[in-house]
Tab-separated table of C-alpha atoms and ligand atoms in Angstrom:
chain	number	residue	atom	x	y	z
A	1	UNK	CA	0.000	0.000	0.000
A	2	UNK	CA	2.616	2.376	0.902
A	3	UNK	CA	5.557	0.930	-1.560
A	4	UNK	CA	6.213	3.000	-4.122
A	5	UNK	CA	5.672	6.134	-2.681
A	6	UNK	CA	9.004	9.065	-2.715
A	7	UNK	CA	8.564	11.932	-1.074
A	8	UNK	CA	11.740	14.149	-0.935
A	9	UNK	CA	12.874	17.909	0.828
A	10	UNK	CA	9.916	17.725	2.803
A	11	UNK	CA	10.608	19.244	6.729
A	12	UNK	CA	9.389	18.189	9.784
A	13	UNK	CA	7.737	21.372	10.434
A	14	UNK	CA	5.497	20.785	7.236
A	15	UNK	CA	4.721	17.201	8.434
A	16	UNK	CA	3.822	18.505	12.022
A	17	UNK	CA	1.785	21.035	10.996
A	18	UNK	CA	-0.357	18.607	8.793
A	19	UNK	CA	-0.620	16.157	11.746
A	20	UNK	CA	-2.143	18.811	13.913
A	21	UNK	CA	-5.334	19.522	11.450
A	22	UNK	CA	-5.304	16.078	10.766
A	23	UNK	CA	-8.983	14.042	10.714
A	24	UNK	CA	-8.000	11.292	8.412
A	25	UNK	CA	-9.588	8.738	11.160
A	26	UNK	CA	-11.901	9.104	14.074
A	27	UNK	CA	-9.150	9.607	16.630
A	28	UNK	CA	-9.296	13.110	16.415
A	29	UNK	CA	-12.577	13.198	17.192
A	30	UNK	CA	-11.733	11.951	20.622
A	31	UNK	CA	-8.156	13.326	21.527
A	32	UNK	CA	-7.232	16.026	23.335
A	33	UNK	CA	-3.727	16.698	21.681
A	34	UNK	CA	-1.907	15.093	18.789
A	35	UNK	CA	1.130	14.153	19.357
A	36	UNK	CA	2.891	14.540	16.459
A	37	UNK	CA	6.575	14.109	18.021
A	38	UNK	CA	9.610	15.474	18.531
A	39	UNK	CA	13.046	15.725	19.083
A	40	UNK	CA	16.129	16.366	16.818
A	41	UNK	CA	15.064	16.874	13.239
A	42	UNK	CA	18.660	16.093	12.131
A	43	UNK	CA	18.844	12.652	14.274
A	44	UNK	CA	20.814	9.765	13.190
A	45	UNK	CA	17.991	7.843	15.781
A	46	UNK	CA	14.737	7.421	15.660
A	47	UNK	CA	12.293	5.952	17.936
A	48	UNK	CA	9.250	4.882	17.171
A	49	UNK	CA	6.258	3.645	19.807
A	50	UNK	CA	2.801	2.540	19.494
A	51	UNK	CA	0.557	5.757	20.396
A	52	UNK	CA	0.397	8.170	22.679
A	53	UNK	CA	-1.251	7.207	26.320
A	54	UNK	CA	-3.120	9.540	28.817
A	55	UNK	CA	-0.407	11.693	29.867
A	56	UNK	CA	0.817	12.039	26.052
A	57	UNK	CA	-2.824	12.988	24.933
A	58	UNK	CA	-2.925	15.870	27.488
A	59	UNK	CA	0.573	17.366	27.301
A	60	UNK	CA	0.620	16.686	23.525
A	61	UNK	CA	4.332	15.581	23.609
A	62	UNK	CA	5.349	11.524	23.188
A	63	UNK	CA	6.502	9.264	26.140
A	64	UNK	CA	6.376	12.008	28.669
A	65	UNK	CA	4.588	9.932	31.377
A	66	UNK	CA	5.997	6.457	33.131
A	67	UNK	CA	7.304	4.715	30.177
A	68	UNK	CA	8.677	7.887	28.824
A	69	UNK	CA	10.449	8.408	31.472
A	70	UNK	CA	11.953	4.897	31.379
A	71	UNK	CA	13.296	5.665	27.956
A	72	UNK	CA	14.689	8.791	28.579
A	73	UNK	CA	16.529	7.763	31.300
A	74	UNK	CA	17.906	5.028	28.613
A	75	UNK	CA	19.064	7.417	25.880
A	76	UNK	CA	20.781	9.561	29.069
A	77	UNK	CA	22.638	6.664	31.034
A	78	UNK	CA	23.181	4.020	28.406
A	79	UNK	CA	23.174	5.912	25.027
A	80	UNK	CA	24.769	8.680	26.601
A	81	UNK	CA	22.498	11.738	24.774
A	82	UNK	CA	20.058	14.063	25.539
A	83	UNK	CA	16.866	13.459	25.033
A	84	UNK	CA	16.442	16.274	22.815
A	85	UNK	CA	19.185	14.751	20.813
A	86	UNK	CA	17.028	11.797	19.161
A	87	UNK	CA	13.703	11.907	17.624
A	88	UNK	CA	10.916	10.228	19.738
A	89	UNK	CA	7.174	9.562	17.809
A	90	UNK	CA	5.018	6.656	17.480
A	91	UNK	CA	3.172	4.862	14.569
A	92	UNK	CA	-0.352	6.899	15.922
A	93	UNK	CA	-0.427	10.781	16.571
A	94	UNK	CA	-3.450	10.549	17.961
A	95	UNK	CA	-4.453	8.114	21.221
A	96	UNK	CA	-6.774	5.262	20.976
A	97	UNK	CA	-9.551	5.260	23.669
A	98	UNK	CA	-8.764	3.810	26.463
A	99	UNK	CA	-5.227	2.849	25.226
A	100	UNK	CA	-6.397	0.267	23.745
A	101	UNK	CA	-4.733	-1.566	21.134
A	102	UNK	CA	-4.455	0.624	17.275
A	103	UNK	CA	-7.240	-0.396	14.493
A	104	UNK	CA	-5.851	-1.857	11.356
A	105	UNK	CA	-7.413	0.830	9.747
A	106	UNK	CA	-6.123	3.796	11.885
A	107	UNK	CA	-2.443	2.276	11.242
A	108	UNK	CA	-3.603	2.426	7.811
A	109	UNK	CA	-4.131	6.343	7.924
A	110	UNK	CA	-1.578	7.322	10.013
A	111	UNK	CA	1.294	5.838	9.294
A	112	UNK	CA	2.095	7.880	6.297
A	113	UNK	CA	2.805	10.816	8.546
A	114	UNK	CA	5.399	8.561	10.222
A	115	UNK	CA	6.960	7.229	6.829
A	116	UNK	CA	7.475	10.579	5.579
A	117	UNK	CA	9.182	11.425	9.085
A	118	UNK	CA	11.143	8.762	8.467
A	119	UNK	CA	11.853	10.204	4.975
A	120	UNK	CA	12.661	13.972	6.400
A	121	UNK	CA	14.644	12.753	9.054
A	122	UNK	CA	16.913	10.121	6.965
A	123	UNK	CA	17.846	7.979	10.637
A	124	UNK	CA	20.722	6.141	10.612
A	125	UNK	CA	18.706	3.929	13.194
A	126	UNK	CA	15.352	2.968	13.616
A	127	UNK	CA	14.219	1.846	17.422
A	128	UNK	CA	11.135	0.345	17.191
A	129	UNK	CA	9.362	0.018	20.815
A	130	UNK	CA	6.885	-2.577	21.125
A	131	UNK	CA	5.399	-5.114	18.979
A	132	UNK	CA	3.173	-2.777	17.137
A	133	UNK	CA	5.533	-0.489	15.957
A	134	UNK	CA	8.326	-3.365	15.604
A	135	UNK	CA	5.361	-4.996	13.054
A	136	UNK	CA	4.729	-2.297	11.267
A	137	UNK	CA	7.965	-0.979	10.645
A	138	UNK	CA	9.810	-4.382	9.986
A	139	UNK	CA	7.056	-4.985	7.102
A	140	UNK	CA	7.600	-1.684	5.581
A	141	UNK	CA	11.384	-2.988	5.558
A	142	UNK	CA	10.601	-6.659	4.100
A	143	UNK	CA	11.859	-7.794	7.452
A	144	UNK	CA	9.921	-10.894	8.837
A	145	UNK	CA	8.602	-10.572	12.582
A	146	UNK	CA	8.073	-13.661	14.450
A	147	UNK	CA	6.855	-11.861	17.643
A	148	UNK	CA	8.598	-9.082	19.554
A	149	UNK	CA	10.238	-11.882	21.674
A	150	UNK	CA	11.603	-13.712	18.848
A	151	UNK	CA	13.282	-10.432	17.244
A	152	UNK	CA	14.487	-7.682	20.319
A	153	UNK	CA	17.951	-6.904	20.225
A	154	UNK	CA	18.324	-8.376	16.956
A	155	UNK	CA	20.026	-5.519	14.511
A	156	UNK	CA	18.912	-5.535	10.872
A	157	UNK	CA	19.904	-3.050	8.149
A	158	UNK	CA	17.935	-2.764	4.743
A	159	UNK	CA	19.694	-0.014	2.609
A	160	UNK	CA	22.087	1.213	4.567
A	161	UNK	CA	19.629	2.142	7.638
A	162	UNK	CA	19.623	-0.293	10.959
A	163	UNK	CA	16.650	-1.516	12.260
A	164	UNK	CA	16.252	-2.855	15.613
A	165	UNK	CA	13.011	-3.598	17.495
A	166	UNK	CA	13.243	-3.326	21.363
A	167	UNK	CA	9.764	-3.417	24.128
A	168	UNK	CA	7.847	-0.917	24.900
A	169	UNK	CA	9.466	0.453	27.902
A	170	UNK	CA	5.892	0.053	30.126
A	171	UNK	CA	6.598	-3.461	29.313
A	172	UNK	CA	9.682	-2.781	31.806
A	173	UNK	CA	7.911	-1.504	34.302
A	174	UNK	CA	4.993	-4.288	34.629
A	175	UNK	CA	8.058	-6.693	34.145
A	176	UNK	CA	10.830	-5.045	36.140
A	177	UNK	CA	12.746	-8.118	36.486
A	178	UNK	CA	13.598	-7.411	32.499
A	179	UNK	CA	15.300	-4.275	33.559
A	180	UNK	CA	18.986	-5.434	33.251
A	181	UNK	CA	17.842	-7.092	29.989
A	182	UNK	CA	16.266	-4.282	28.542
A	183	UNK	CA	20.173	-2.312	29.192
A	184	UNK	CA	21.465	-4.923	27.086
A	185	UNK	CA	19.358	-4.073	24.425
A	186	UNK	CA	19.951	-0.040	24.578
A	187	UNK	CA	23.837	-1.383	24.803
A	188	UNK	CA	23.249	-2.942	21.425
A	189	UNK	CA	21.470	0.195	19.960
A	190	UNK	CA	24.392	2.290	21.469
A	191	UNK	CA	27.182	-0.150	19.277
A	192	UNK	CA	24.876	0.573	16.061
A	193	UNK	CA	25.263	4.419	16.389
A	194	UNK	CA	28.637	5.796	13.783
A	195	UNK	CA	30.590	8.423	14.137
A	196	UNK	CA	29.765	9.264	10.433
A	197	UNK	CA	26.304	9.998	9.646
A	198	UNK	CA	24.723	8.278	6.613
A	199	UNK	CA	22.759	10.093	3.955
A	200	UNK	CA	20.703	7.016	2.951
A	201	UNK	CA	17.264	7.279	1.768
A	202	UNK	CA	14.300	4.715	2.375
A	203	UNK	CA	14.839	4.242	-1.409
A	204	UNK	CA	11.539	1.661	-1.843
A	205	UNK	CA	9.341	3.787	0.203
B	1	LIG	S1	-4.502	9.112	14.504
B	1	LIG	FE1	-3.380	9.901	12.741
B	1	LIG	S2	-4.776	9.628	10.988
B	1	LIG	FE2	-6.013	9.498	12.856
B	1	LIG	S3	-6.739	11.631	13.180
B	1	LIG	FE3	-4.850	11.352	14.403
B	1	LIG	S4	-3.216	12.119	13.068
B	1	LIG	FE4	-5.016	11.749	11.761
């Protein structure tokens, strides 16, 4: 559905500012913010969660609540950046009722905003958190997914640009015993970040 499709010189700002008058699906019927995301435009990392949750939909910023929290502290102590140093969005700018799990059909409408981040943004890495975003993005990439289980940690790279798929970071804190795990993995993400930035394109997009 979304092969095929090149969009080029496009900014963030543009694609933010679309996202924000966005009624493409019913979410915006029921949020309070979109959440569009944010971070460093120029990032050689991306991650990329499910959809916003309570504290998301209210502040209008992703990850800013628990789980957020959880990750930032990740990108500080392990990765060794600031948070405003990466780019942090998920797959839906708008939240689902109830946080309940996305539609097929609001994946459907949303995630062009996040492929044409993708596009504007040119990551050297892509972090996907959680099995929604991990299933998403790995198809996009002609990566198979077995289960989130089967594939964390696991580095791939399709045209130059690393993929990894990690959890969600609430998973962490429901599961704290995955904690020192979970290090491992941002360890892993930290070895796939070059000095060099790469120019590469998602070229089949
Ligand atoms: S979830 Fe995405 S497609 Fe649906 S209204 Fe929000 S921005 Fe638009």
């Amino acid at each position: 559905m979304l092969h095929g499709r090149r969009i080029v010189n496009e900014s963030i700002e543009t694609i933010r500012d679309e996202i924000l008058a966005c009624k493409k699906c019913p979410l915006w019927e029921t949020n309070n913010k979109y959440v569009p995301g944010e971070g460093n435009s120029h990032s050689r990392i991306v991650f990329v969660g499910e959809a916003p949750g309570r504290e998301e939909d209210l502040q209008g910023r992703p990850f800013v609540g628990a789980a957020g929290k959880l990750l930032t502290q990740m990108i500080e102590k392990v990765l060794r950046l600031e948070r405003r140093d990466v780019f942090i969005t998920n797959i839906l700018k708008c939240r689902p009722p109830d946080n309940r799990d996305p539609l097929p059909e609001e994946i459907e409408a949303c995630t062009p905003y996040l492929l044409r981040q993708l596009e504007a943004i040119k990551p050297e890495v892509i972090v996907c958190l959680g099995r929604h975003s991990a299933s998403f993005i790995f198809d996009i990439f002609g990566i198979d997914f077995p289960g989130i289980s089967r594939v964390k940690g696991v580095a791939n790279e399709v045209n130059g640009t690393k993929i990894i798929a990690i959890y969600h970071p609430a998973a962490i804190l429901y599961r704290p015993q995955l904690r020192e795990d979970y290090e491992k993995d941002f360890k892993k993400i930290a070895s796939l970040i070059k000095k060099n930035r790469k120019t590469t394109l998602l070229d089949f997009l």
